[in-house]
PDB file of C-alpha atoms in Angstrom:
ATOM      1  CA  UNK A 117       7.081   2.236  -9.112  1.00 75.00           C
ATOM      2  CA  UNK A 118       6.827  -0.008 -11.969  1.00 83.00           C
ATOM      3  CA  UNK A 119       3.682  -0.488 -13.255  1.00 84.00           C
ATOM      4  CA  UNK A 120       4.228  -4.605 -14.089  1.00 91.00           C
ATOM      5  CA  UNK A 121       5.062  -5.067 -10.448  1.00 89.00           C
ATOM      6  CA  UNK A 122       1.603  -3.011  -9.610  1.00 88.00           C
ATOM      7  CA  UNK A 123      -0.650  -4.780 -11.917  1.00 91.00           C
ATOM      8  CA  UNK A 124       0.307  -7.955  -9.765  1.00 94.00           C
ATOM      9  CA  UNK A 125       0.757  -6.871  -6.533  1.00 95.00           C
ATOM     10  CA  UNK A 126      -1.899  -7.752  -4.236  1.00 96.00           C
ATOM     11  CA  UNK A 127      -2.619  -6.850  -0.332  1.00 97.00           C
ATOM     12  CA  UNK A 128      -1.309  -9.822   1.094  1.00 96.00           C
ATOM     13  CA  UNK A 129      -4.355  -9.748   3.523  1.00 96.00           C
ATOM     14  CA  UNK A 130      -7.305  -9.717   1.477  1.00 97.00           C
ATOM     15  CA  UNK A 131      -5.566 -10.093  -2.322  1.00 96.00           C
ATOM     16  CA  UNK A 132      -7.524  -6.930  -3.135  1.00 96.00           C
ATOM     17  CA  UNK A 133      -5.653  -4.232  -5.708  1.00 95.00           C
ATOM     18  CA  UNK A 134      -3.400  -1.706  -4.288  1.00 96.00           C
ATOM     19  CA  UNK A 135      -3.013   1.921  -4.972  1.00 95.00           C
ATOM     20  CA  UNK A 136       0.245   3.535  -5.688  1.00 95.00           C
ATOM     21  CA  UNK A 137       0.271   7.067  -3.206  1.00 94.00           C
ATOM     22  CA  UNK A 138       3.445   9.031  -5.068  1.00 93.00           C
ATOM     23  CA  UNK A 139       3.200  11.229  -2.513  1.00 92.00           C
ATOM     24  CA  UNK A 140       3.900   9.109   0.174  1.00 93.00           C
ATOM     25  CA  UNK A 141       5.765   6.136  -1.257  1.00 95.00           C
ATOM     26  CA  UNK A 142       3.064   3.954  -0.483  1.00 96.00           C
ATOM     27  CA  UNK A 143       0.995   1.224  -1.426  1.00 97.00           C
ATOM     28  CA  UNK A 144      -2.568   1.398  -0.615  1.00 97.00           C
ATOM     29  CA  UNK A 145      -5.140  -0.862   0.445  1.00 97.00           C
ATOM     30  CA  UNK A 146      -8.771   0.466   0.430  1.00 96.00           C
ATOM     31  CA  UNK A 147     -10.176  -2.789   1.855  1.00 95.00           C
ATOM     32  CA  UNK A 148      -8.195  -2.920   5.008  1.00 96.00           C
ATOM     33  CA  UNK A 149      -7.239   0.547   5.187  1.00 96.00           C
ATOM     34  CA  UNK A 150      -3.332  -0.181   5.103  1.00 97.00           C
ATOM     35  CA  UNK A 151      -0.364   1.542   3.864  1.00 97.00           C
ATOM     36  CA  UNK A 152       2.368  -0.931   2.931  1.00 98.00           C
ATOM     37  CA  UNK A 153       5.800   1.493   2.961  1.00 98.00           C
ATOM     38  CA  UNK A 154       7.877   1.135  -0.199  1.00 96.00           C
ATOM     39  CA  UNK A 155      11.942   1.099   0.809  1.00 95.00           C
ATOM     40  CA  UNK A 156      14.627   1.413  -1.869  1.00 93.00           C
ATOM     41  CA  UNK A 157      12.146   0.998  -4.470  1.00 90.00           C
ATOM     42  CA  UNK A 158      10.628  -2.692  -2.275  1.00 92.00           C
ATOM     43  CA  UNK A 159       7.367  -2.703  -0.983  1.00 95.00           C
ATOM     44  CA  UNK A 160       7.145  -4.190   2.070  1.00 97.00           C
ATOM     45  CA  UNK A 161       4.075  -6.110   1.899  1.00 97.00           C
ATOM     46  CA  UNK A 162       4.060  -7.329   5.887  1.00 97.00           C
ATOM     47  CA  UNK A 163       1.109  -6.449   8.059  1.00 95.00           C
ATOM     48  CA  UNK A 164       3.330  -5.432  10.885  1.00 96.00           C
ATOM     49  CA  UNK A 165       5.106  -3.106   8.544  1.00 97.00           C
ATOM     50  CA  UNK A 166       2.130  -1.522   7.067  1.00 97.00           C
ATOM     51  CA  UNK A 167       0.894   1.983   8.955  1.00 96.00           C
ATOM     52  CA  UNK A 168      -3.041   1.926   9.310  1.00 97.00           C
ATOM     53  CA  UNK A 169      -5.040   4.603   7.622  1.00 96.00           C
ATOM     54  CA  UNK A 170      -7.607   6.561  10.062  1.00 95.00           C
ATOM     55  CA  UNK A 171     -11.004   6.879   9.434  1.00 92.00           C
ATOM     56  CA  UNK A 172     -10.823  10.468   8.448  1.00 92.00           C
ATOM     57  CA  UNK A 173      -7.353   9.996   5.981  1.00 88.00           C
ATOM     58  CA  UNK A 174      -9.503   9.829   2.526  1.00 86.00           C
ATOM     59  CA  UNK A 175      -7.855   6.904   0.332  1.00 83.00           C
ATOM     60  CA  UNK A 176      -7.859   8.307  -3.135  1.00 73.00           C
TER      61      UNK A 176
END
């Protein structure tokens, strides 16, 4: 992931940073607790894309 692109990307549902999960090519929202999937090096930044995080996943 380019870090450009993640300086400005925002979640599209609050506009609150993401964080980039490697492991899971994923973008992370804390706030909402949403994990926007990353395809072919796009991040899908659509809520009905995104998988939500349970309570006991720790967002790091």
């Amino acid at each position: 992931m380019d870090p450009k692109l993640l300086d400005i990307l925002v979640c599209p549902l609050c506009k609150s940073p993401l964080l980039y999960r490697k492991s899971q090519n994923e973008l992370i929202c804390k706030a909402d607790r949403l994990a926007f999937p990353i395809r072919d090096g796009i991040p899908i930044m659509l809520e009905d894309e995104a998988r939500k995080l349970p309570v006991e996943e720790e967002i790091s």
